[in-house]
mmCIF file of C-alpha atoms and ligand atoms in Angstrom:
data_model
loop_
_atom_site.group_PDB
_atom_site.id
_atom_site.type_symbol
_atom_site.label_atom_id
_atom_site.label_comp_id
_atom_site.label_asym_id
_atom_site.label_seq_id
_atom_site.Cartn_x
_atom_site.Cartn_y
_atom_site.Cartn_z
ATOM 1 C CA MET Z 1 0.000 0.000 0.000
ATOM 2 C CA ARG Z 2 0.966 3.640 -0.358
ATOM 3 C CA ASP Z 3 1.193 5.978 2.606
ATOM 4 C CA GLN Z 4 0.155 9.616 2.755
ATOM 5 C CA PHE Z 5 3.470 10.641 1.140
ATOM 6 C CA ASP Z 6 3.000 8.174 -1.716
ATOM 7 C CA ARG Z 7 5.680 5.755 -0.502
ATOM 8 C CA GLU Z 8 5.103 2.063 -1.259
ATOM 9 C CA ILE Z 9 5.257 0.202 2.068
ATOM 10 C CA GLU Z 10 6.354 -3.345 1.291
ATOM 11 C CA TYR Z 11 8.787 -4.364 4.017
ATOM 12 C CA MET Z 12 8.231 -5.265 7.673
ATOM 13 C CA ARG Z 13 10.965 -5.780 10.242
ATOM 14 C CA ILE Z 14 9.861 -7.971 13.104
ATOM 15 C CA SER Z 15 11.615 -8.148 16.457
ATOM 16 C CA VAL Z 16 10.793 -11.551 17.935
ATOM 17 C CA THR Z 17 12.521 -11.015 21.281
ATOM 18 C CA ASP Z 18 14.227 -8.328 23.367
ATOM 19 C CA ARG Z 19 16.633 -10.920 24.774
ATOM 20 C CA CYS Z 20 20.174 -11.402 23.569
ATOM 21 C CA ASN Z 21 23.110 -13.730 24.121
ATOM 22 C CA LEU Z 22 25.572 -10.816 23.713
ATOM 23 C CA ARG Z 23 25.896 -7.441 25.397
ATOM 24 C CA CYS Z 24 27.295 -5.146 22.718
ATOM 25 C CA GLN Z 25 28.491 -2.111 24.621
ATOM 26 C CA TYR Z 26 26.659 0.310 22.351
ATOM 27 C CA CYS Z 27 23.387 -1.574 22.380
ATOM 28 C CA MET Z 28 22.639 -3.172 25.741
ATOM 29 C CA PRO Z 29 23.795 -2.532 29.310
ATOM 30 C CA ALA Z 30 25.990 -5.343 30.682
ATOM 31 C CA THR Z 31 23.724 -5.867 33.684
ATOM 32 C CA GLY Z 32 20.324 -4.872 34.976
ATOM 33 C CA VAL Z 33 18.398 -5.220 31.711
ATOM 34 C CA LYS Z 34 14.678 -5.608 32.415
ATOM 35 C CA HIS Z 35 13.301 -7.965 29.820
ATOM 36 C CA LEU Z 36 9.735 -8.394 28.730
ATOM 37 C CA LEU Z 37 7.851 -11.273 30.334
ATOM 38 C CA HIS Z 38 6.953 -14.154 28.071
ATOM 39 C CA SER Z 39 3.294 -13.134 28.314
ATOM 40 C CA GLU Z 40 4.203 -9.626 27.136
ATOM 41 C CA ILE Z 41 5.764 -10.697 23.857
ATOM 42 C CA LEU Z 42 3.687 -11.736 20.895
ATOM 43 C CA SER Z 43 3.306 -15.439 20.300
ATOM 44 C CA TYR Z 44 4.381 -16.678 16.876
ATOM 45 C CA GLU Z 45 0.709 -17.214 15.987
ATOM 46 C CA GLU Z 46 -0.045 -13.586 16.877
ATOM 47 C CA ILE Z 47 2.847 -12.395 14.733
ATOM 48 C CA LEU Z 48 1.629 -14.540 11.856
ATOM 49 C CA GLN Z 49 -1.837 -12.972 12.104
ATOM 50 C CA ILE Z 50 -0.199 -9.566 11.752
ATOM 51 C CA VAL Z 51 1.974 -10.740 8.874
ATOM 52 C CA ARG Z 52 -1.061 -12.089 7.020
ATOM 53 C CA ALA Z 53 -2.759 -8.694 7.366
ATOM 54 C CA ALA Z 54 0.448 -6.905 6.316
ATOM 55 C CA ALA Z 55 0.748 -9.168 3.267
ATOM 56 C CA ARG Z 56 -2.802 -8.282 2.226
ATOM 57 C CA LEU Z 57 -1.723 -4.629 2.457
ATOM 58 C CA GLY Z 58 1.218 -5.248 0.139
ATOM 59 C CA VAL Z 59 4.105 -6.191 2.442
ATOM 60 C CA HIS Z 60 6.121 -8.943 0.739
ATOM 61 C CA LYS Z 61 9.461 -8.872 2.530
ATOM 62 C CA ILE Z 62 9.988 -9.730 6.205
ATOM 63 C CA ARG Z 63 13.150 -9.271 8.261
ATOM 64 C CA VAL Z 64 13.325 -11.210 11.514
ATOM 65 C CA THR Z 65 15.413 -9.464 14.151
ATOM 66 C CA GLY Z 66 15.651 -9.006 17.928
ATOM 67 C CA GLY Z 67 17.327 -8.792 20.479
ATOM 68 C CA GLU Z 68 18.917 -11.873 19.064
ATOM 69 C CA PRO Z 69 16.318 -13.744 17.011
ATOM 70 C CA LEU Z 70 18.161 -17.070 17.104
ATOM 71 C CA VAL Z 71 17.756 -17.320 20.892
ATOM 72 C CA ARG Z 72 13.968 -17.536 20.679
ATOM 73 C CA ARG Z 73 12.761 -21.109 20.837
ATOM 74 C CA GLY Z 74 10.937 -22.295 17.717
ATOM 75 C CA ILE Z 75 12.475 -19.682 15.431
ATOM 76 C CA ILE Z 76 13.178 -22.131 12.607
ATOM 77 C CA ASP Z 77 9.552 -23.291 12.378
ATOM 78 C CA PHE Z 78 8.417 -19.684 12.588
ATOM 79 C CA ILE Z 79 10.621 -18.796 9.605
ATOM 80 C CA ARG Z 80 9.201 -21.765 7.729
ATOM 81 C CA GLN Z 81 5.680 -20.463 8.435
ATOM 82 C CA LEU Z 82 6.605 -16.946 7.327
ATOM 83 C CA LYS Z 83 7.931 -18.378 4.080
ATOM 84 C CA ALA Z 84 4.662 -20.255 3.578
ATOM 85 C CA THR Z 85 2.541 -17.128 4.105
ATOM 86 C CA GLU Z 86 0.680 -16.052 0.998
ATOM 87 C CA GLY Z 87 2.126 -12.840 -0.403
ATOM 88 C CA ILE Z 88 5.468 -13.078 1.437
ATOM 89 C CA ASP Z 89 8.245 -13.729 -1.059
ATOM 90 C CA LYS Z 90 11.322 -12.909 0.972
ATOM 91 C CA VAL Z 91 12.260 -13.753 4.563
ATOM 92 C CA VAL Z 92 15.615 -12.604 5.878
ATOM 93 C CA ILE Z 93 17.202 -12.381 9.309
ATOM 94 C CA THR Z 94 19.548 -10.063 11.176
ATOM 95 C CA THR Z 95 21.724 -11.867 13.703
ATOM 96 C CA ASN Z 96 24.911 -11.541 15.701
ATOM 97 C CA GLY Z 97 25.811 -14.956 14.291
ATOM 98 C CA VAL Z 98 26.927 -16.612 17.508
ATOM 99 C CA LEU Z 99 24.360 -19.429 17.123
ATOM 100 C CA LEU Z 100 24.409 -19.345 13.359
ATOM 101 C CA ASP Z 101 26.886 -22.111 12.747
ATOM 102 C CA GLU Z 102 24.782 -24.697 14.561
ATOM 103 C CA MET Z 103 21.543 -23.369 13.015
ATOM 104 C CA ALA Z 104 22.648 -22.558 9.451
ATOM 105 C CA ALA Z 105 21.522 -25.862 7.913
ATOM 106 C CA ASP Z 106 18.061 -25.618 9.525
ATOM 107 C CA LEU Z 107 17.686 -21.978 8.484
ATOM 108 C CA LEU Z 108 18.520 -22.849 4.902
ATOM 109 C CA ASP Z 109 16.133 -25.782 5.019
ATOM 110 C CA ALA Z 110 13.402 -23.438 6.304
ATOM 111 C CA GLY Z 111 13.981 -21.316 3.215
ATOM 112 C CA ILE Z 112 15.765 -18.252 4.568
ATOM 113 C CA ASP Z 113 16.562 -15.861 1.697
ATOM 114 C CA GLY Z 114 19.211 -13.752 3.355
ATOM 115 C CA VAL Z 115 21.276 -13.244 6.485
ATOM 116 C CA ASN Z 116 22.627 -9.931 7.710
ATOM 117 C CA LEU Z 117 25.441 -10.656 10.094
ATOM 118 C CA SER Z 118 26.385 -7.941 12.568
ATOM 119 C CA LEU Z 119 30.131 -7.876 13.074
ATOM 120 C CA ASP Z 120 32.210 -4.990 14.393
ATOM 121 C CA THR Z 121 35.681 -6.552 14.500
ATOM 122 C CA LEU Z 122 37.677 -9.566 13.302
ATOM 123 C CA ASP Z 123 39.853 -9.696 16.389
ATOM 124 C CA ALA Z 124 38.786 -12.262 19.005
ATOM 125 C CA ALA Z 125 39.860 -10.154 21.996
ATOM 126 C CA GLU Z 126 38.136 -7.091 20.544
ATOM 127 C CA PHE Z 127 35.028 -9.171 19.910
ATOM 128 C CA HIS Z 128 35.006 -10.070 23.595
ATOM 129 C CA ARG Z 129 35.537 -6.451 24.631
ATOM 130 C CA ILE Z 130 32.726 -5.177 22.411
ATOM 131 C CA THR Z 131 30.155 -7.934 23.000
ATOM 132 C CA GLY Z 132 31.078 -9.200 26.456
ATOM 133 C CA LYS Z 133 31.347 -12.788 25.150
ATOM 134 C CA ASP Z 134 33.529 -15.061 23.027
ATOM 135 C CA GLY Z 135 32.253 -16.449 19.763
ATOM 136 C CA LEU Z 136 34.043 -14.834 16.854
ATOM 137 C CA GLU Z 137 35.396 -18.099 15.495
ATOM 138 C CA SER Z 138 31.937 -19.611 15.234
ATOM 139 C CA VAL Z 139 30.552 -16.444 13.595
ATOM 140 C CA LEU Z 140 33.216 -16.551 10.890
ATOM 141 C CA LYS Z 141 32.674 -20.265 10.304
ATOM 142 C CA ALA Z 142 28.935 -19.630 9.849
ATOM 143 C CA LEU Z 143 29.682 -16.818 7.414
ATOM 144 C CA ASP Z 144 31.578 -19.150 5.123
ATOM 145 C CA THR Z 145 28.954 -21.918 5.451
ATOM 146 C CA LEU Z 146 26.235 -19.519 4.333
ATOM 147 C CA LEU Z 147 28.331 -18.111 1.522
ATOM 148 C CA ALA Z 148 28.400 -21.567 0.005
ATOM 149 C CA ALA Z 149 24.573 -21.612 -0.104
ATOM 150 C CA PRO Z 150 23.408 -20.205 -3.438
ATOM 151 C CA THR Z 151 19.883 -19.357 -2.244
ATOM 152 C CA CYS Z 152 20.927 -17.191 0.684
ATOM 153 C CA LYS Z 153 22.286 -13.657 0.303
ATOM 154 C CA VAL Z 154 24.780 -12.793 3.023
ATOM 155 C CA LYS Z 155 25.716 -9.298 4.139
ATOM 156 C CA VAL Z 156 27.946 -8.154 6.961
ATOM 157 C CA ASN Z 157 26.908 -5.031 8.875
ATOM 158 C CA CYS Z 158 29.354 -3.011 10.954
ATOM 159 C CA VAL Z 159 28.691 0.104 13.043
ATOM 160 C CA PRO Z 160 31.760 2.410 13.198
ATOM 161 C CA ILE Z 161 31.972 4.221 16.529
ATOM 162 C CA ARG Z 162 34.414 6.973 17.405
ATOM 163 C CA GLY Z 163 37.163 5.817 19.752
ATOM 164 C CA PHE Z 164 35.555 2.389 20.075
ATOM 165 C CA ASN Z 165 36.114 0.103 17.096
ATOM 166 C CA GLU Z 166 38.002 2.337 14.656
ATOM 167 C CA ASP Z 167 41.030 0.084 14.446
ATOM 168 C CA GLY Z 168 39.098 -3.022 13.413
ATOM 169 C CA LEU Z 169 36.930 -1.514 10.682
ATOM 170 C CA MET Z 170 39.446 -1.969 7.929
ATOM 171 C CA ASP Z 171 39.783 -5.671 8.629
ATOM 172 C CA VAL Z 172 36.006 -6.140 8.591
ATOM 173 C CA ALA Z 173 35.933 -4.472 5.165
ATOM 174 C CA GLY Z 174 38.638 -6.915 4.092
ATOM 175 C CA LEU Z 175 36.094 -9.770 4.339
ATOM 176 C CA ALA Z 176 34.805 -8.571 0.963
ATOM 177 C CA ARG Z 177 38.215 -8.827 -0.668
ATOM 178 C CA ASP Z 178 38.174 -12.600 -1.107
ATOM 179 C CA ARG Z 179 34.453 -13.208 -0.786
ATOM 180 C CA ALA Z 180 31.584 -12.124 -3.016
ATOM 181 C CA ILE Z 181 29.703 -10.425 -0.197
ATOM 182 C CA SER Z 182 28.557 -6.958 0.801
ATOM 183 C CA VAL Z 183 30.182 -5.458 3.857
ATOM 184 C CA ARG Z 184 28.153 -2.453 4.920
ATOM 185 C CA PHE Z 185 29.009 0.320 7.322
ATOM 186 C CA ILE Z 186 26.009 1.696 9.170
ATOM 187 C CA GLU Z 187 25.995 5.040 10.879
ATOM 188 C CA LEU Z 188 25.416 4.870 14.626
ATOM 189 C CA MET Z 189 21.946 6.226 15.396
ATOM 190 C CA PRO Z 190 21.797 8.667 18.272
ATOM 191 C CA VAL Z 191 19.256 6.556 20.118
ATOM 192 C CA GLY Z 192 19.070 4.204 23.048
ATOM 193 C CA PHE Z 193 22.000 2.985 25.039
ATOM 194 C CA ALA Z 194 24.724 4.245 22.667
ATOM 195 C CA PHE Z 195 23.374 7.754 22.875
ATOM 196 C CA GLU Z 196 22.915 7.671 26.652
ATOM 197 C CA GLN Z 197 26.607 6.762 26.992
ATOM 198 C CA GLY Z 198 27.702 9.624 24.755
ATOM 199 C CA MET Z 199 28.872 7.341 21.924
ATOM 200 C CA ARG Z 200 29.061 8.934 18.496
ATOM 201 C CA GLY Z 201 29.365 7.380 15.063
ATOM 202 C CA ILE Z 202 32.208 7.985 12.635
ATOM 203 C CA PRO Z 203 30.902 9.948 9.643
ATOM 204 C CA MET Z 204 30.725 7.769 6.526
ATOM 205 C CA THR Z 205 32.882 10.235 4.583
ATOM 206 C CA ARG Z 206 35.647 9.531 7.101
ATOM 207 C CA VAL Z 207 35.102 5.755 6.916
ATOM 208 C CA GLU Z 208 35.338 5.932 3.119
ATOM 209 C CA GLN Z 209 38.510 7.977 3.315
ATOM 210 C CA LEU Z 210 40.148 5.481 5.701
ATOM 211 C CA LEU Z 211 39.105 2.572 3.466
ATOM 212 C CA GLN Z 212 40.574 4.197 0.366
ATOM 213 C CA GLU Z 213 43.826 4.830 2.188
ATOM 214 C CA ARG Z 214 43.993 1.133 3.067
ATOM 215 C CA TYR Z 215 42.549 -0.541 -0.038
ATOM 216 C CA GLY Z 216 43.075 1.987 -2.804
ATOM 217 C CA PRO Z 217 40.557 3.881 -4.933
ATOM 218 C CA PHE Z 218 36.966 2.723 -5.240
ATOM 219 C CA ARG Z 219 34.789 2.446 -8.242
ATOM 220 C CA ALA Z 220 31.101 2.971 -7.635
ATOM 221 C CA GLU Z 221 28.830 -0.001 -8.246
ATOM 222 C CA GLY Z 222 26.340 1.130 -10.888
ATOM 223 C CA ASP Z 223 25.729 4.794 -10.258
ATOM 224 C CA GLY Z 224 26.712 4.352 -6.604
ATOM 225 C CA LEU Z 225 23.249 5.391 -5.523
ATOM 226 C CA PRO Z 226 20.887 3.427 -3.351
ATOM 227 C CA LYS Z 227 18.792 1.222 -5.574
ATOM 228 C CA GLY Z 228 16.024 -1.366 -5.566
ATOM 229 C CA ASP Z 229 16.628 -4.247 -3.259
ATOM 230 C CA ALA Z 230 19.855 -2.691 -2.001
ATOM 231 C CA GLY Z 231 17.778 -0.565 0.387
ATOM 232 C CA PRO Z 232 19.378 2.653 1.501
ATOM 233 C CA ALA Z 233 23.020 1.569 1.019
ATOM 234 C CA ARG Z 234 25.411 3.112 -1.532
ATOM 235 C CA TYR Z 235 27.894 0.584 -2.857
ATOM 236 C CA VAL Z 236 31.489 0.827 -4.057
ATOM 237 C CA ARG Z 237 34.098 -1.758 -4.983
ATOM 238 C CA PRO Z 238 37.796 -1.292 -4.360
ATOM 239 C CA MET Z 239 39.993 -2.606 -7.195
ATOM 240 C CA ASN Z 240 40.670 -6.333 -6.783
ATOM 241 C CA PHE Z 241 37.786 -6.861 -4.350
ATOM 242 C CA GLN Z 242 35.389 -9.691 -5.154
ATOM 243 C CA GLY Z 243 32.710 -8.239 -2.925
ATOM 244 C CA GLU Z 244 31.485 -4.721 -2.378
ATOM 245 C CA LEU Z 245 31.455 -2.156 0.396
ATOM 246 C CA GLY Z 246 28.267 -0.344 1.323
ATOM 247 C CA PHE Z 247 27.548 2.786 3.316
ATOM 248 C CA ILE Z 248 24.330 3.604 5.085
ATOM 249 C CA ASP Z 249 24.368 7.104 6.496
ATOM 250 C CA ALA Z 250 20.824 7.654 7.630
ATOM 251 C CA LEU Z 251 21.693 10.877 9.404
ATOM 252 C CA GLY Z 252 23.860 12.580 6.802
ATOM 253 C CA HIS Z 253 21.702 11.493 3.875
ATOM 254 C CA LYS Z 254 18.107 11.150 4.880
ATOM 255 C CA PHE Z 255 16.401 8.447 2.820
ATOM 256 C CA CYS Z 256 13.019 9.041 4.391
ATOM 257 C CA ALA Z 257 11.489 10.001 1.034
ATOM 258 C CA SER Z 258 11.987 6.441 -0.215
ATOM 259 C CA CYS Z 259 11.397 4.629 3.091
ATOM 260 C CA ASN Z 260 9.439 1.426 2.431
ATOM 261 C CA ARG Z 261 9.338 -0.160 5.868
ATOM 262 C CA VAL Z 262 7.492 -0.489 9.153
ATOM 263 C CA ARG Z 263 8.588 -2.292 12.295
ATOM 264 C CA LEU Z 264 6.887 -4.634 14.737
ATOM 265 C CA THR Z 265 8.369 -4.706 18.248
ATOM 266 C CA ALA Z 266 8.508 -7.905 20.288
ATOM 267 C CA ASP Z 267 5.677 -6.587 22.464
ATOM 268 C CA GLY Z 268 3.454 -6.043 19.497
ATOM 269 C CA PHE Z 269 3.718 -2.352 18.677
ATOM 270 C CA LEU Z 270 3.650 -1.408 15.006
ATOM 271 C CA LYS Z 271 6.321 1.287 14.744
ATOM 272 C CA LEU Z 272 6.101 3.532 11.736
ATOM 273 C CA CYS Z 273 9.526 5.188 11.989
ATOM 274 C CA LEU Z 274 12.676 4.202 13.895
ATOM 275 C CA ASN Z 275 12.764 7.636 15.472
ATOM 276 C CA ALA Z 276 9.087 8.066 16.389
ATOM 277 C CA ARG Z 277 6.721 6.684 19.001
ATOM 278 C CA THR Z 278 3.881 6.894 16.530
ATOM 279 C CA GLY Z 279 2.209 3.593 15.731
ATOM 280 C CA LEU Z 280 -0.384 1.041 16.667
ATOM 281 C CA ASP Z 281 -0.672 -1.280 19.659
ATOM 282 C CA LEU Z 282 -1.413 -4.472 17.761
ATOM 283 C CA LYS Z 283 -1.011 -6.694 20.798
ATOM 284 C CA ALA Z 284 -3.857 -4.900 22.561
ATOM 285 C CA LEU Z 285 -6.044 -5.221 19.472
ATOM 286 C CA LEU Z 286 -5.302 -8.917 19.052
ATOM 287 C CA ARG Z 287 -5.851 -9.702 22.701
ATOM 288 C CA GLN Z 288 -9.145 -7.793 22.735
ATOM 289 C CA GLY Z 289 -10.282 -10.245 20.073
ATOM 290 C CA ALA Z 290 -10.103 -8.119 16.921
ATOM 291 C CA ASP Z 291 -10.735 -10.179 13.808
ATOM 292 C CA ALA Z 292 -8.566 -10.287 10.681
ATOM 293 C CA ALA Z 293 -10.571 -7.582 8.894
ATOM 294 C CA GLU Z 294 -10.307 -5.158 11.826
ATOM 295 C CA ILE Z 295 -6.559 -5.775 12.239
ATOM 296 C CA GLU Z 296 -6.027 -5.113 8.541
ATOM 297 C CA GLU Z 297 -8.124 -1.945 8.558
ATOM 298 C CA LYS Z 298 -6.419 -0.487 11.642
ATOM 299 C CA MET Z 299 -3.019 -1.299 10.138
ATOM 300 C CA ARG Z 300 -4.006 0.360 6.891
ATOM 301 C CA THR Z 301 -4.981 3.561 8.720
ATOM 302 C CA ALA Z 302 -1.818 3.555 10.852
ATOM 303 C CA ILE Z 303 0.564 2.869 7.959
ATOM 304 C CA TYR Z 304 -1.094 5.552 5.869
ATOM 305 C CA ARG Z 305 -0.057 8.031 8.588
ATOM 306 C CA LYS Z 306 3.622 7.009 8.604
ATOM 307 C CA PRO Z 307 5.625 10.134 9.506
ATOM 308 C CA ARG Z 308 7.267 12.009 6.674
ATOM 309 C CA GLU Z 309 10.811 11.791 8.102
ATOM 310 C CA HIS Z 310 13.006 11.223 11.136
ATOM 311 C CA TYR Z 311 14.183 14.010 13.384
ATOM 312 C CA PHE Z 312 17.357 12.433 14.749
ATOM 313 C CA LEU Z 313 19.284 15.635 14.330
ATOM 314 C CA GLU Z 314 16.780 17.854 16.145
ATOM 315 C CA LYS Z 315 17.547 18.171 19.848
ATOM 316 C CA THR Z 316 13.981 17.389 20.898
ATOM 317 C CA HIS Z 317 10.778 16.574 19.167
ATOM 318 C CA ASP Z 318 7.387 15.554 20.466
ATOM 319 C CA GLU Z 319 7.281 12.185 18.788
ATOM 320 C CA ALA Z 320 10.755 10.932 19.807
ATOM 321 C CA ASP Z 321 10.823 7.286 20.920
ATOM 322 C CA THR Z 322 12.767 6.196 23.992
ATOM 323 C CA ARG Z 323 12.999 2.521 23.049
ATOM 324 C CA ARG Z 324 16.489 1.085 22.800
ATOM 325 C CA MET Z 325 17.832 -0.615 19.701
ATOM 326 C CA TYR Z 326 17.601 -4.135 21.136
ATOM 327 C CA GLN Z 327 13.907 -3.438 21.813
ATOM 328 C CA VAL Z 328 13.299 -2.426 18.214
ATOM 329 C CA GLY Z 329 15.685 -4.577 16.230
ATOM 330 C CA GLY Z 330 17.613 -1.971 14.257
HETATM 331 N N1 SAM L 401 21.067 -9.153 17.633
HETATM 332 C C1 SAM L 401 20.963 -8.986 16.230
HETATM 333 C C2 SAM L 401 22.229 -8.388 15.657
HETATM 334 O O1 SAM L 401 23.049 -7.887 16.423
HETATM 335 O O2 SAM L 401 22.373 -8.431 14.439
HETATM 336 C C3 SAM L 401 19.764 -8.179 15.781
HETATM 337 C C4 SAM L 401 19.357 -6.980 16.598
HETATM 338 S S1 SAM L 401 20.549 -5.655 16.626
HETATM 339 C C5 SAM L 401 19.722 -4.446 17.592
HETATM 340 C C6 SAM L 401 20.449 -5.080 14.953
HETATM 341 C C7 SAM L 401 21.544 -4.155 14.532
HETATM 342 O O3 SAM L 401 21.428 -2.929 15.211
HETATM 343 C C8 SAM L 401 22.954 -4.646 14.788
HETATM 344 O O4 SAM L 401 23.639 -4.696 13.560
HETATM 345 C C9 SAM L 401 23.563 -3.594 15.686
HETATM 346 O O5 SAM L 401 24.921 -3.393 15.389
HETATM 347 C C10 SAM L 401 22.719 -2.398 15.332
HETATM 348 N N2 SAM L 401 22.673 -1.326 16.318
HETATM 349 C C11 SAM L 401 22.525 -1.377 17.651
HETATM 350 N N3 SAM L 401 22.501 -0.137 18.195
HETATM 351 C C12 SAM L 401 22.632 0.723 17.162
HETATM 352 C C13 SAM L 401 22.651 2.154 17.037
HETATM 353 N N4 SAM L 401 22.550 2.957 18.074
HETATM 354 N N5 SAM L 401 22.794 2.669 15.781
HETATM 355 C C14 SAM L 401 22.888 1.872 14.677
HETATM 356 N N6 SAM L 401 22.866 0.537 14.729
HETATM 357 C C15 SAM L 401 22.746 -0.031 15.954
HETATM 358 FE FE1 SF4 L 402 22.507 -8.181 21.058
HETATM 359 FE FE2 SF4 L 402 22.407 -7.352 18.537
HETATM 360 FE FE3 SF4 L 402 22.300 -5.608 20.557
HETATM 361 FE FE4 SF4 L 402 24.571 -6.860 20.124
HETATM 362 S S1 SF4 L 402 23.560 -5.457 18.688
HETATM 363 S S2 SF4 L 402 23.569 -6.592 22.142
HETATM 364 S S3 SF4 L 402 23.893 -8.790 19.423
HETATM 365 S S4 SF4 L 402 20.793 -7.113 20.086
#
């Protein structure tokens, strides 16, 4: 469907849990996290009811995220059910990859179309410092297992943070030298735990400059502009790289005018913009007994009102959301 600003909304990102097996310093506090109770999160059947309504409204791509989606019990069957939902043609997942090696075969069997792997360093000690846990070796093993699967598109996502993971960025980019994958750098959003701690992202122009110093000049992929399925990333390819490097700078270059997505939080709130509280409490509707037609109609009205743009760079705005990234899913 089209919203009030004539944007085609065709993509839903679903957070299936606010729990995580890592504690990335910029995302989640190391201790004292208050998680949702099991009764507060949507059941898989409730999520599927929402997905069926979304599909009737024109959503055809689903991203499963978290917290860490692979820690939720039953996730493989849930992905299989998403894939079987009429109107849904693409189901992808965003994961920290720690459980991916043991689950890769089942995910592929369930029909997963793509995996975005979040990885901020290639150094095991750094990995432990950033995430609070070990696990890098298994993440890298899973990456290569998935790369061998022709039906699954793999991307690596890395968030460059000033004074935090600068040294390791270049090595993460190097994953695309010998592998036909996209390594994307994503600007740190001034939200949630990162923001509360005063963390700031490295501007993408600076990341690009550092990469060119290390790997030589880039050539843009196509026209270098965000396009089609690529989402908001701009892609380049250093000479003698098999894969490509992508940059997503949501703050510097607003892509709100072509935004095609909505988000569903683990506790059942349909979020219309990463930066705004605005949305629809679908859990309340479902648990009050709303039928499929009512769910669809309320979603249609809510999505139509999707805000025009984010206001991350304004100091305050009335609609700002206070949810943290692990509660929304990125
Ligand atoms: N646990 C999964 C993972 O790490 O891929 C999925 C959820 S995690 C919240 C999704 C993505 O959000 C990760 O790639 C993480 O690096 C990113 N992220 C967390 N906080 C962020 C922030 N303030 N700005 C931008 N990205 C952030
Ligand atoms: Fe967990 Fe992902 Fe947040 Fe890291 S970024 S703490 S893996 S939810």
